[in-house]
Short mmCIF file of C-alpha atoms in Angstrom, two decimals:
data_model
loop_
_atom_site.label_atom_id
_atom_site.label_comp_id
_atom_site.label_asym_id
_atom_site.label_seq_id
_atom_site.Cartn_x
_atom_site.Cartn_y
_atom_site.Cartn_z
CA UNK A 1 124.68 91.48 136.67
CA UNK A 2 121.72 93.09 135.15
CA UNK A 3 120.70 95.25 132.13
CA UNK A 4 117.69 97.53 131.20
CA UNK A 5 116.34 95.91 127.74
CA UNK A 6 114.49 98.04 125.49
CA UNK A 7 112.99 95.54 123.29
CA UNK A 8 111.45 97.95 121.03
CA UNK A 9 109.55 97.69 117.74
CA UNK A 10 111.85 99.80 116.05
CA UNK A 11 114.99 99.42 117.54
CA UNK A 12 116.66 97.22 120.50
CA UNK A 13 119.08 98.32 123.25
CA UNK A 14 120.53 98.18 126.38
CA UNK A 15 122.27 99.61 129.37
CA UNK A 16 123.88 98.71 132.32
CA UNK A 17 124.80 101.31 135.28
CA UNK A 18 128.19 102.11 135.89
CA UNK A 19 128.87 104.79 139.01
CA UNK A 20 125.11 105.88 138.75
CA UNK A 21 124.73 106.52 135.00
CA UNK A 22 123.16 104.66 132.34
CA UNK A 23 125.41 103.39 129.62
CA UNK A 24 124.36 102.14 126.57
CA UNK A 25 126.20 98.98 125.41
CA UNK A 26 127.25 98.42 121.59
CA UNK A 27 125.13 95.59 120.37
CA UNK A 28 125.92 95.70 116.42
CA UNK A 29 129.33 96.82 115.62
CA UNK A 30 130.18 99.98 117.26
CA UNK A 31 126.32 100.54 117.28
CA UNK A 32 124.71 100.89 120.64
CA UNK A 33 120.60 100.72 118.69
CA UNK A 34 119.78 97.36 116.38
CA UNK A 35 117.25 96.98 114.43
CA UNK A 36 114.45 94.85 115.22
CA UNK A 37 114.73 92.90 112.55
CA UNK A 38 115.62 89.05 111.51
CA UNK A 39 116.71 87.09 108.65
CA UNK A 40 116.62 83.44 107.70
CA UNK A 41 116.87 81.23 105.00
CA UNK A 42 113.18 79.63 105.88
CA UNK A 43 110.68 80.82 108.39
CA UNK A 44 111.62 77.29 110.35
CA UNK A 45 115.28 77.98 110.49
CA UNK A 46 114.64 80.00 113.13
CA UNK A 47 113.20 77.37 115.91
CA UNK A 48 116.17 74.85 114.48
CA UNK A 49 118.91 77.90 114.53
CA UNK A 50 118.37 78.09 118.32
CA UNK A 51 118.02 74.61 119.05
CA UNK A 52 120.84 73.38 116.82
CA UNK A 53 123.42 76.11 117.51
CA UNK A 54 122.30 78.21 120.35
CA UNK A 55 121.67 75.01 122.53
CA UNK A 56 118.34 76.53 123.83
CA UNK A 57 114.98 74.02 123.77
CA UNK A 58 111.19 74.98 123.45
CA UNK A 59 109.39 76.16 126.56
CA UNK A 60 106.18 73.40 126.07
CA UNK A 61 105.39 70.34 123.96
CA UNK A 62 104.05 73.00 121.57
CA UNK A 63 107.15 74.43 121.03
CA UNK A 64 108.68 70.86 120.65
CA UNK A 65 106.19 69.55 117.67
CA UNK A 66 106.94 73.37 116.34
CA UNK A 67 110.94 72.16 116.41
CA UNK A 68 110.56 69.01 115.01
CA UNK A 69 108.37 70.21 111.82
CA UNK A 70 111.10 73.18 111.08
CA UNK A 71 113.83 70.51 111.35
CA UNK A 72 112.43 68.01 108.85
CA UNK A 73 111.29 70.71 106.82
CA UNK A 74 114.85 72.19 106.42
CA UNK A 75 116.01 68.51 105.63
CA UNK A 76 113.35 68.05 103.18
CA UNK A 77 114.74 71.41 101.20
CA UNK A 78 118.29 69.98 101.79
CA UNK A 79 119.04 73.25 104.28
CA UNK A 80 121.93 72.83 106.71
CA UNK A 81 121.86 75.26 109.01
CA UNK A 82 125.31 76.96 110.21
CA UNK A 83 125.15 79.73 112.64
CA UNK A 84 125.86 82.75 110.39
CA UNK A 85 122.44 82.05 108.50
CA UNK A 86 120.66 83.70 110.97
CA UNK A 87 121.10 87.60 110.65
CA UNK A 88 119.83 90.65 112.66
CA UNK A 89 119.74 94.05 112.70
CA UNK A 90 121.39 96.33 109.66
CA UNK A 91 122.83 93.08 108.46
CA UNK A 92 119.44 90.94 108.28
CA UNK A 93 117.62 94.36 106.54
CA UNK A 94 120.22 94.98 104.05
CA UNK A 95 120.71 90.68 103.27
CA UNK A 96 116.72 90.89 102.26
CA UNK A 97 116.69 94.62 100.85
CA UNK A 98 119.31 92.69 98.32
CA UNK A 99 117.43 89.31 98.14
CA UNK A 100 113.93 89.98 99.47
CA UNK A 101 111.80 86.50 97.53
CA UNK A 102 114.37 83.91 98.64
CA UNK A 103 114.96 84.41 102.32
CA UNK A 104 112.43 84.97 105.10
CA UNK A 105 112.46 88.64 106.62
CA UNK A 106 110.84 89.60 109.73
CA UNK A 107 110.79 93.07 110.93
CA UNK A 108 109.01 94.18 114.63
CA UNK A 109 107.71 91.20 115.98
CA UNK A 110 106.73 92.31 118.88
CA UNK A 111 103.67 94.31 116.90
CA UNK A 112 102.60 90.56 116.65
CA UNK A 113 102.83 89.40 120.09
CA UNK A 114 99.13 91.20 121.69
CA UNK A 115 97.63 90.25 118.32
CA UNK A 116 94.15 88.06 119.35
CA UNK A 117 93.13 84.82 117.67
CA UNK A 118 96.69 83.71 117.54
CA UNK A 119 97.07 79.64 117.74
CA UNK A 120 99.49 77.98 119.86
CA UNK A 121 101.99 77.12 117.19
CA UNK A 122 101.57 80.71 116.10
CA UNK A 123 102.58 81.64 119.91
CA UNK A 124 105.65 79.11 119.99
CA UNK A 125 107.14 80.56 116.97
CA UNK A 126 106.61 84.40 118.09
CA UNK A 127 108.86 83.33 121.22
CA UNK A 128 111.36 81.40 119.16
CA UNK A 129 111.47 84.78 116.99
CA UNK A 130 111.59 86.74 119.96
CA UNK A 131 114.31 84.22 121.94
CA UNK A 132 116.77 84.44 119.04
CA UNK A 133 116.77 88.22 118.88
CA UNK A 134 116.85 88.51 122.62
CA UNK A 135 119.40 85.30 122.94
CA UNK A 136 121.62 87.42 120.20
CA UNK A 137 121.47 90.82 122.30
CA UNK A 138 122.27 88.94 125.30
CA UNK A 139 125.48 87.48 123.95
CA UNK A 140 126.31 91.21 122.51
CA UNK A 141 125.93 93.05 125.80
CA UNK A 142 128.10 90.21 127.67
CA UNK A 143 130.60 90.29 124.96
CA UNK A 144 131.03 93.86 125.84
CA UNK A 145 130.42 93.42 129.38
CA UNK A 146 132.95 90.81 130.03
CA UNK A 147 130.21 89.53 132.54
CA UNK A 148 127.74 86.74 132.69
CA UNK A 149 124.18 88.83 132.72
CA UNK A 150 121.18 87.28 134.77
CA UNK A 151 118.78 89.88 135.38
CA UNK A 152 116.58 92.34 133.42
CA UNK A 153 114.31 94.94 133.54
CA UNK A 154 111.97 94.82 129.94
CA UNK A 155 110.32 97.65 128.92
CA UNK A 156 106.86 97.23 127.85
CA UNK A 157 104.09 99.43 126.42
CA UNK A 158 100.97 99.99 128.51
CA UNK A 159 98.70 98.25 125.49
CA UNK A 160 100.43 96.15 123.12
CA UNK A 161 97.15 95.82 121.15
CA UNK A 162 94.70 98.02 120.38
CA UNK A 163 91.80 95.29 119.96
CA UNK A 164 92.55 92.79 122.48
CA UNK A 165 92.78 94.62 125.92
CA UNK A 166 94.19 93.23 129.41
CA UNK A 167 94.13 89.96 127.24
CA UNK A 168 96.48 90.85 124.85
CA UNK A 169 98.77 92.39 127.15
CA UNK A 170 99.03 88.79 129.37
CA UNK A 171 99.96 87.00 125.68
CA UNK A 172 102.40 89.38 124.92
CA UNK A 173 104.07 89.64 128.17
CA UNK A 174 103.65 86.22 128.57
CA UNK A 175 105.45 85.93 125.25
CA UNK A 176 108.56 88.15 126.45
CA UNK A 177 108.94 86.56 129.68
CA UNK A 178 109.18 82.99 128.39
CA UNK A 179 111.69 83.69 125.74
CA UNK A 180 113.73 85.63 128.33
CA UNK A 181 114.23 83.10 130.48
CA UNK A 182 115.19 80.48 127.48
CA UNK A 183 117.91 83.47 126.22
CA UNK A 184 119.56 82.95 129.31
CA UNK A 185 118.13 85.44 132.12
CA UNK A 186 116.91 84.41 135.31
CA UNK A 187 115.66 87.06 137.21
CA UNK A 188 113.01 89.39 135.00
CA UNK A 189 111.10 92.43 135.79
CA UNK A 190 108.59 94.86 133.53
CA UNK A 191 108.34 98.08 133.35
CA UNK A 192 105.96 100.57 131.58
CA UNK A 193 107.93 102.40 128.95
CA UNK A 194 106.92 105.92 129.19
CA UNK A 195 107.53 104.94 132.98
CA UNK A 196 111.14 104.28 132.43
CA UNK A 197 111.53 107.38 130.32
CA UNK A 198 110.00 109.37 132.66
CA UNK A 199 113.00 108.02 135.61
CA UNK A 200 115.50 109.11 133.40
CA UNK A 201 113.93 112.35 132.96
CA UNK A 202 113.34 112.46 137.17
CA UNK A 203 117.36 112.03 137.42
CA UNK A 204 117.87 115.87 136.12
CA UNK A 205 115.26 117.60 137.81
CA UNK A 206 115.83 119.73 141.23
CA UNK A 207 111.91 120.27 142.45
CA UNK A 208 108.94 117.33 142.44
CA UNK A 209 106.83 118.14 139.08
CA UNK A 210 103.87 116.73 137.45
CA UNK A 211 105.08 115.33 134.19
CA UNK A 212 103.05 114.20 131.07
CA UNK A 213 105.57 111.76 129.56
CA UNK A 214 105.05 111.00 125.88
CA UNK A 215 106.79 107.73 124.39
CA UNK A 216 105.90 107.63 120.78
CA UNK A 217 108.07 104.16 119.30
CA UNK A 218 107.77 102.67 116.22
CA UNK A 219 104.84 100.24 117.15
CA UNK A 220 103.27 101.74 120.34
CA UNK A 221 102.32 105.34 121.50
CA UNK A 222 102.66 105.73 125.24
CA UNK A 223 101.87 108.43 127.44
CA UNK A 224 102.07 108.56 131.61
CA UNK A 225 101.08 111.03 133.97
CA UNK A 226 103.52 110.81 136.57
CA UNK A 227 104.55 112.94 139.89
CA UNK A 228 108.40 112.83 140.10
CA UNK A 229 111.20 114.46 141.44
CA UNK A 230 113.73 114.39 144.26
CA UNK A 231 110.94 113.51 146.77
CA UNK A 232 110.40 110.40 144.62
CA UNK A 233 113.99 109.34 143.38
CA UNK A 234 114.68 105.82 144.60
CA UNK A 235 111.29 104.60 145.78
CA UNK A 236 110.85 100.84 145.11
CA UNK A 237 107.48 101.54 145.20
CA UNK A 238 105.83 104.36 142.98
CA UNK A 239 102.58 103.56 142.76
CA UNK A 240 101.13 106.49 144.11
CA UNK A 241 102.61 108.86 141.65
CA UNK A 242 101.89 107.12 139.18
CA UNK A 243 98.54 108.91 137.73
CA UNK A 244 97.59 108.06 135.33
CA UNK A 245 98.27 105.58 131.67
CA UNK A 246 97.05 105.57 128.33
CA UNK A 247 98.73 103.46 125.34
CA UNK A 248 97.44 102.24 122.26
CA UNK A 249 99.28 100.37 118.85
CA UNK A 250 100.12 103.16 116.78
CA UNK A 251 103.55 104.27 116.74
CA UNK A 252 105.78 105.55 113.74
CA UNK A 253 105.21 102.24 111.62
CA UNK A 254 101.81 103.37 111.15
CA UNK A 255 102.87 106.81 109.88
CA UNK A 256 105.03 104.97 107.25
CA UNK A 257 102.40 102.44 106.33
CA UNK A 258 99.58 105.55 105.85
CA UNK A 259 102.17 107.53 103.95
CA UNK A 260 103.25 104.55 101.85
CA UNK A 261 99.22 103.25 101.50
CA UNK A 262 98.14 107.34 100.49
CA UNK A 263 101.41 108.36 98.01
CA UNK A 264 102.86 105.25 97.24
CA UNK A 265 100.36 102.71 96.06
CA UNK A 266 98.50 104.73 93.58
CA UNK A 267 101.40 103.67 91.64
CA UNK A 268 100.32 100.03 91.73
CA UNK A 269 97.14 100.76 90.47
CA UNK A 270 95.44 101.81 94.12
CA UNK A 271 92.41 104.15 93.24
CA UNK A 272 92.37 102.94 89.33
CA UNK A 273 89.43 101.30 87.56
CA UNK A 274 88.67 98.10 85.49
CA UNK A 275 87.62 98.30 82.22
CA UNK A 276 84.13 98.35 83.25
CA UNK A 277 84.63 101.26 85.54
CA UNK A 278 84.82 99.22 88.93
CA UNK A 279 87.42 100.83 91.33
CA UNK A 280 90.01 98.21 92.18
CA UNK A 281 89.42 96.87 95.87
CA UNK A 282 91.16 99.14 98.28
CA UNK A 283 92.50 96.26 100.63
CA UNK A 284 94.63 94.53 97.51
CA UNK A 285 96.85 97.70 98.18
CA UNK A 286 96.77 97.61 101.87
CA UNK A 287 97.54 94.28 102.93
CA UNK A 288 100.92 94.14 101.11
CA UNK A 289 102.09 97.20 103.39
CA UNK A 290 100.47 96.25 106.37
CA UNK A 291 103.08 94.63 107.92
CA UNK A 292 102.29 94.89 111.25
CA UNK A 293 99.46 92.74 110.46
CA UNK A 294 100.21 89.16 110.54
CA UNK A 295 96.88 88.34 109.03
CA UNK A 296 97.10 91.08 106.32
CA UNK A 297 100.06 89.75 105.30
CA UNK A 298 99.07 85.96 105.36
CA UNK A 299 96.28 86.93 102.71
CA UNK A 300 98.13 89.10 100.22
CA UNK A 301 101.02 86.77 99.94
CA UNK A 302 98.43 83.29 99.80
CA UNK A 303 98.32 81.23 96.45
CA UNK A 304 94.95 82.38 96.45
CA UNK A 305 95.27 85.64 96.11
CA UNK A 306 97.64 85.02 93.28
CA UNK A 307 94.85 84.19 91.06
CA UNK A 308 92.90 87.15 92.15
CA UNK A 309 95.52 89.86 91.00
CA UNK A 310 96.30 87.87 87.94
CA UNK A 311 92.09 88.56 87.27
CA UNK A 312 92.56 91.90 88.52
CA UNK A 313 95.29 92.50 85.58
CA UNK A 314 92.92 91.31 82.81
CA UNK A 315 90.31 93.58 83.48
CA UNK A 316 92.07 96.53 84.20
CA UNK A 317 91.69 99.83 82.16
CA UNK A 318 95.52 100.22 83.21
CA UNK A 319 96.89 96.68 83.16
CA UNK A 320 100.66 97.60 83.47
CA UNK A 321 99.82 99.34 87.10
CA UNK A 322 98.36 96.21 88.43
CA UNK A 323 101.48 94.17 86.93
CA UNK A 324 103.42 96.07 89.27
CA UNK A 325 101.26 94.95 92.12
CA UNK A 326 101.81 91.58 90.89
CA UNK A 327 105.76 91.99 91.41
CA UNK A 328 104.94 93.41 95.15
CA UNK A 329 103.23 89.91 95.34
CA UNK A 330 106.46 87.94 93.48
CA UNK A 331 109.21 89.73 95.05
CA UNK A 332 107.54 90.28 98.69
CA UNK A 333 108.17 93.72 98.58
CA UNK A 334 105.95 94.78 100.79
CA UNK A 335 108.74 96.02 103.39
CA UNK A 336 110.61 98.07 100.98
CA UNK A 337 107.93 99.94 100.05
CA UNK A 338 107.26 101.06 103.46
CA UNK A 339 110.76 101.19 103.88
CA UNK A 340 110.78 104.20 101.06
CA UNK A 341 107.79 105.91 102.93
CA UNK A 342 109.63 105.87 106.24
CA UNK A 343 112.85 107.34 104.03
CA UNK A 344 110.47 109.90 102.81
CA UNK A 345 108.94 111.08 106.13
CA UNK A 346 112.47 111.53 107.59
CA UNK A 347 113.15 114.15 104.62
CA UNK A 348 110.11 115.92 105.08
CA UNK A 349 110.80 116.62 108.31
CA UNK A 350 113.75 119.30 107.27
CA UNK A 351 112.57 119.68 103.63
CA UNK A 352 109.27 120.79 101.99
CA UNK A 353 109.18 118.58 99.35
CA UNK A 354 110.62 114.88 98.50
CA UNK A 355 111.16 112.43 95.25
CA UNK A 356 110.30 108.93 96.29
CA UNK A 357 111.93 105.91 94.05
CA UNK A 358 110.89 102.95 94.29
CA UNK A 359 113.13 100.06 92.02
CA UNK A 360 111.27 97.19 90.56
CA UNK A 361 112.61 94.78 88.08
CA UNK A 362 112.19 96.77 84.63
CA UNK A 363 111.86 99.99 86.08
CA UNK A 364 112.76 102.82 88.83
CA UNK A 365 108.54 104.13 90.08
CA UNK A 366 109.32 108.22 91.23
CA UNK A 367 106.32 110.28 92.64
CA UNK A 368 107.00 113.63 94.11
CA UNK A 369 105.08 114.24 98.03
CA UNK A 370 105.04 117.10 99.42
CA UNK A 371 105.17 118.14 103.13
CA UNK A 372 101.33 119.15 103.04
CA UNK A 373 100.87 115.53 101.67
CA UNK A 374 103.03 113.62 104.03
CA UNK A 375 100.86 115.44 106.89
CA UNK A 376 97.57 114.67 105.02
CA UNK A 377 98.78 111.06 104.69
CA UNK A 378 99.08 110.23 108.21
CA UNK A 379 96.51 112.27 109.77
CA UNK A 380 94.55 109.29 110.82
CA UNK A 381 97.20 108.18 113.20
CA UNK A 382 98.32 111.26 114.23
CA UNK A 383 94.75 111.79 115.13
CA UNK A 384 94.91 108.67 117.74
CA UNK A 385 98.07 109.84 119.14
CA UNK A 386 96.76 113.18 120.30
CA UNK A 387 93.91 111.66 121.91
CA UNK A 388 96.17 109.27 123.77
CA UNK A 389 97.67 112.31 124.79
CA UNK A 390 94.38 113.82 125.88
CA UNK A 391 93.43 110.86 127.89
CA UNK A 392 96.06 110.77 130.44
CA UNK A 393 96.05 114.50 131.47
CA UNK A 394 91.79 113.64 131.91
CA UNK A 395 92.30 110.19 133.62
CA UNK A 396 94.92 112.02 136.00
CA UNK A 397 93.23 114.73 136.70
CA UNK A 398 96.15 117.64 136.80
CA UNK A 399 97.70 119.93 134.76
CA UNK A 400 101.25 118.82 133.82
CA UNK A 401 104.20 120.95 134.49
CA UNK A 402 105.95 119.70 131.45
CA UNK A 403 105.52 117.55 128.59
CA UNK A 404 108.80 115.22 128.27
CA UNK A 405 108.41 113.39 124.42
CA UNK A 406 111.00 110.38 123.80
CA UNK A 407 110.71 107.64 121.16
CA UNK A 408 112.05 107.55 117.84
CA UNK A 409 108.59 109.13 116.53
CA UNK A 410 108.96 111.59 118.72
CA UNK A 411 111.07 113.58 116.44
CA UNK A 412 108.82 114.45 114.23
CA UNK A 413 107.89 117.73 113.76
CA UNK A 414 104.13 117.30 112.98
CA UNK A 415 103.45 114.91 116.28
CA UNK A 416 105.39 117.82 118.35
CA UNK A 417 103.32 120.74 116.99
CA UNK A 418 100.16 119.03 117.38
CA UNK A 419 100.73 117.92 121.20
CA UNK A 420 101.43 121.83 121.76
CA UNK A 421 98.25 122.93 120.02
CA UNK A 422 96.78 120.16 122.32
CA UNK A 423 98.41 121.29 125.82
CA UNK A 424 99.35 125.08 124.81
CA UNK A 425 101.86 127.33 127.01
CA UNK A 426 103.61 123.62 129.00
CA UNK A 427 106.96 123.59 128.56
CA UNK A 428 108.13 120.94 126.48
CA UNK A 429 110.96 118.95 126.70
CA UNK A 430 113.11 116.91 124.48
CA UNK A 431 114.83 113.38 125.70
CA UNK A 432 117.06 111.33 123.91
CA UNK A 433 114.43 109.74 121.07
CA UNK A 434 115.70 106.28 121.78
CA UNK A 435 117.47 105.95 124.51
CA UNK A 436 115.50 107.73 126.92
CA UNK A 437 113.72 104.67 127.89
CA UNK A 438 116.35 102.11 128.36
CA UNK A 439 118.67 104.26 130.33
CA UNK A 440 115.33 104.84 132.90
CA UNK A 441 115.01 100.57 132.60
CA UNK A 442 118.67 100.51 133.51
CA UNK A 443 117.62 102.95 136.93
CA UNK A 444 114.33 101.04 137.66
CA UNK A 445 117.28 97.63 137.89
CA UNK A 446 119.50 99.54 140.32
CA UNK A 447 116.42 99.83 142.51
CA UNK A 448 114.91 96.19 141.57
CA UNK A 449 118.34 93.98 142.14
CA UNK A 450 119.89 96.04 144.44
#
């Protein structure tokens, strides 16, 4: 049996076909989306948690020395591991929104997996993360399959990193295909995203168009040129209408993290001044939010950085600002404050104005944004969307018929208005914002393991 997987950055799903329709399977409760999210009580639970309980070994002797550190690590802090320590989804955001310093949180790995100068333990522990969530989702979708499920179709974006190129892309596919096959498939297939969008879209239309698809997820904007239709329903082979691709990493987790970094953080201090009338260095209120950025993160949250803010404190000309950067630092709440940015640019999508709250320790932060400021905010990667968007209809060389816009992103109302001042008087059309993509990687199965 197979499934289309939709391992997003966001969100996770799948769907099988049943009697020539995608259906999307419940993978969290009733839930047929999961977050893409883990929880653990140490960062090396997570190579022991699928060792120990889900019976599945490392790929390479890299992944074995990785295995054997985590396990005498976790004996050295007198952890014993039983299964229901590892959480995902809802139940691994809300277990660190309640206890964020003492467990270890991951949210969208697979914005790490493209990311250059990784190391090879660094790699290894990327596919255990990725092999535990995908290992997890597996056993979900057969629990509600009542089947044993051996082949996939993965959706993947057409860059996973902006930096790294045709590079990155090989490590991060690399990445996905190797923990696949250790979560149990055995037959595996990739296809572009906005790709798989764009079949689903193909299964409602009655004459061959030229469509500009536009996949904007949480990590990755996508965007594909395609020729579909009924003349092109079914082919096994669509390379010839496929004109043209253009993808970079910026999706709606950037929008949160420019919101957060532009309305958010001046509350911390961001933009105040020591005593002497220095302005306090920009990136001590970036990296905490970053956290797509594995090496942002890594030098925030290091011991010596700890010393830095503490110096930062002393001098400032508004000390008790920077002692709430200092809890960010204690409490690793990094996540939650983009997690109050994304909660705010939902709102401002149907309302002109929103009151943020933020809850530390001693006290509850509030700073009004406005609509106007939201879109000010995230102009930057709104900008780079756009000329995604621009790229394909030059690189293809035709005039879409229609503009088809998926992804959870896609909702929003800024990216929409600005892709019609872009491409003015093309119809555009609205897919289902997340499940537009696996339903078309349930379609491209039909045709791959027919």
């Amino acid at each position: 049996m197979f499934i289309g997987f939709d391992y997003g950055t966001s969100n996770c799903s799948v769907a099988v076909m049943k009697e020539g329709t995608p259906v999307l399977l419940p993978l969290e409760g009733d839930n047929v989306y999961i977050p893409s999210t883990l929880c653990a009580p140490t960062r090396e639970s997570v190579s022991e948690h699928l060792f120990r309980h889900r019976d599945i070994l490392p790929s390479d002797n890299t992944g074995e020395q990785l295995l054997r550190r985590s396990i005498a690590f976790n004996r050295e802090e007198s952890i014993e591991l039983v299964p229901e320590d590892i959480l995902f989804g809802q139940a691994a955001l809300e277990l660190y929104l309640n206890d964020p310093r003492d467990v270890y949180y991951v949210k969208s790995p697979k914005s790490f997996l493209g990311a250059s100068g990784l190391h090879d333990v660094q790699i290894s522990f990327f596919e255990d993360l990725v092999c535990a969530m995908m290992a997890n989702i597996k056993s979900q979708a057969e629990r509600s399959t009542q089947e044993t499920i051996t082949e996939t179709v993965i959706g993947r974006p057409v860059n996973f990193h902006g930096l790294g190129g045709e590079t990155a892309n090989q490590q991060a596919e690399a990445i996905l295909l190797r923990a696949a096959k250790r979560a149990g498939f055995q037959q595996i297939t990739f296809q572009f995203e906005p790709v798989a969008a764009g079949l689903e879209y193909e299964s409602v239309l009655n004459t061959d168009q030229t469509v500009l698809v536009v996949d904007i997820g949480g990590g990755t904007t996508d965007c594909s040129l395609i020729r579909m239709g009924p003349g092109y329903r079914g082919q096994a082979d669509r390379t010839g209408s496929l004109l043209a691709h253009s993808g970079q990493r910026v999706g709606g987790n950037d929008l949160d993290i420019y919101l957060a970094f532009k309305q958010l953080m001046p509350l911390f201090g961001m933009n105040s001044r020591a005593a002497s009338g220095i302005e306090m260095p920009l990136m001590q209120f970036w990296n905490p939010i970053a956290i797509n950025n594995v090496e942002a993160q890594k030098e925030f949250y290091s011991r010596q950085n700890l010393t830095l803010l503490q110096q930062l404190k002393r001098d400032a000309a508004e000390p008790e600002k920077l002692l709430r950067l200092l809890e960010v630092y204690n409490q690793s709440l990094g996540y939650s404050i983009v997690r109050r940015a994304e909660e705010a640019k939902i709102a401002l999508s149907a309302s002109p104005e929103y009151r943020a709250a933020i809850r530390l320790l001693s006290e509850t932060l509030e700073t009004d944004i406005s609509a106007a400021e939201m879109e000010e905010s995230i102009s930057s990667p709104k900008d780079k969307m756009i000329s995604l968007v621009n790229d394909a209809v030059q690189q293809g060389g035709a005039t879409p018929d229609a503009i088809f816009i998926t992804g959870g992103s896609g909702r929003s109302p800024v990216l929409c208005r600005a892709i019609e001042a872009q491409l003015p008087g093309i119809p555009v059309v609205r897919g289902n914002d997340f499940g537009s993509v696996t339903a078309g990687l349930a379609r491209w199965g039909e045709i791959c393991f027919k």
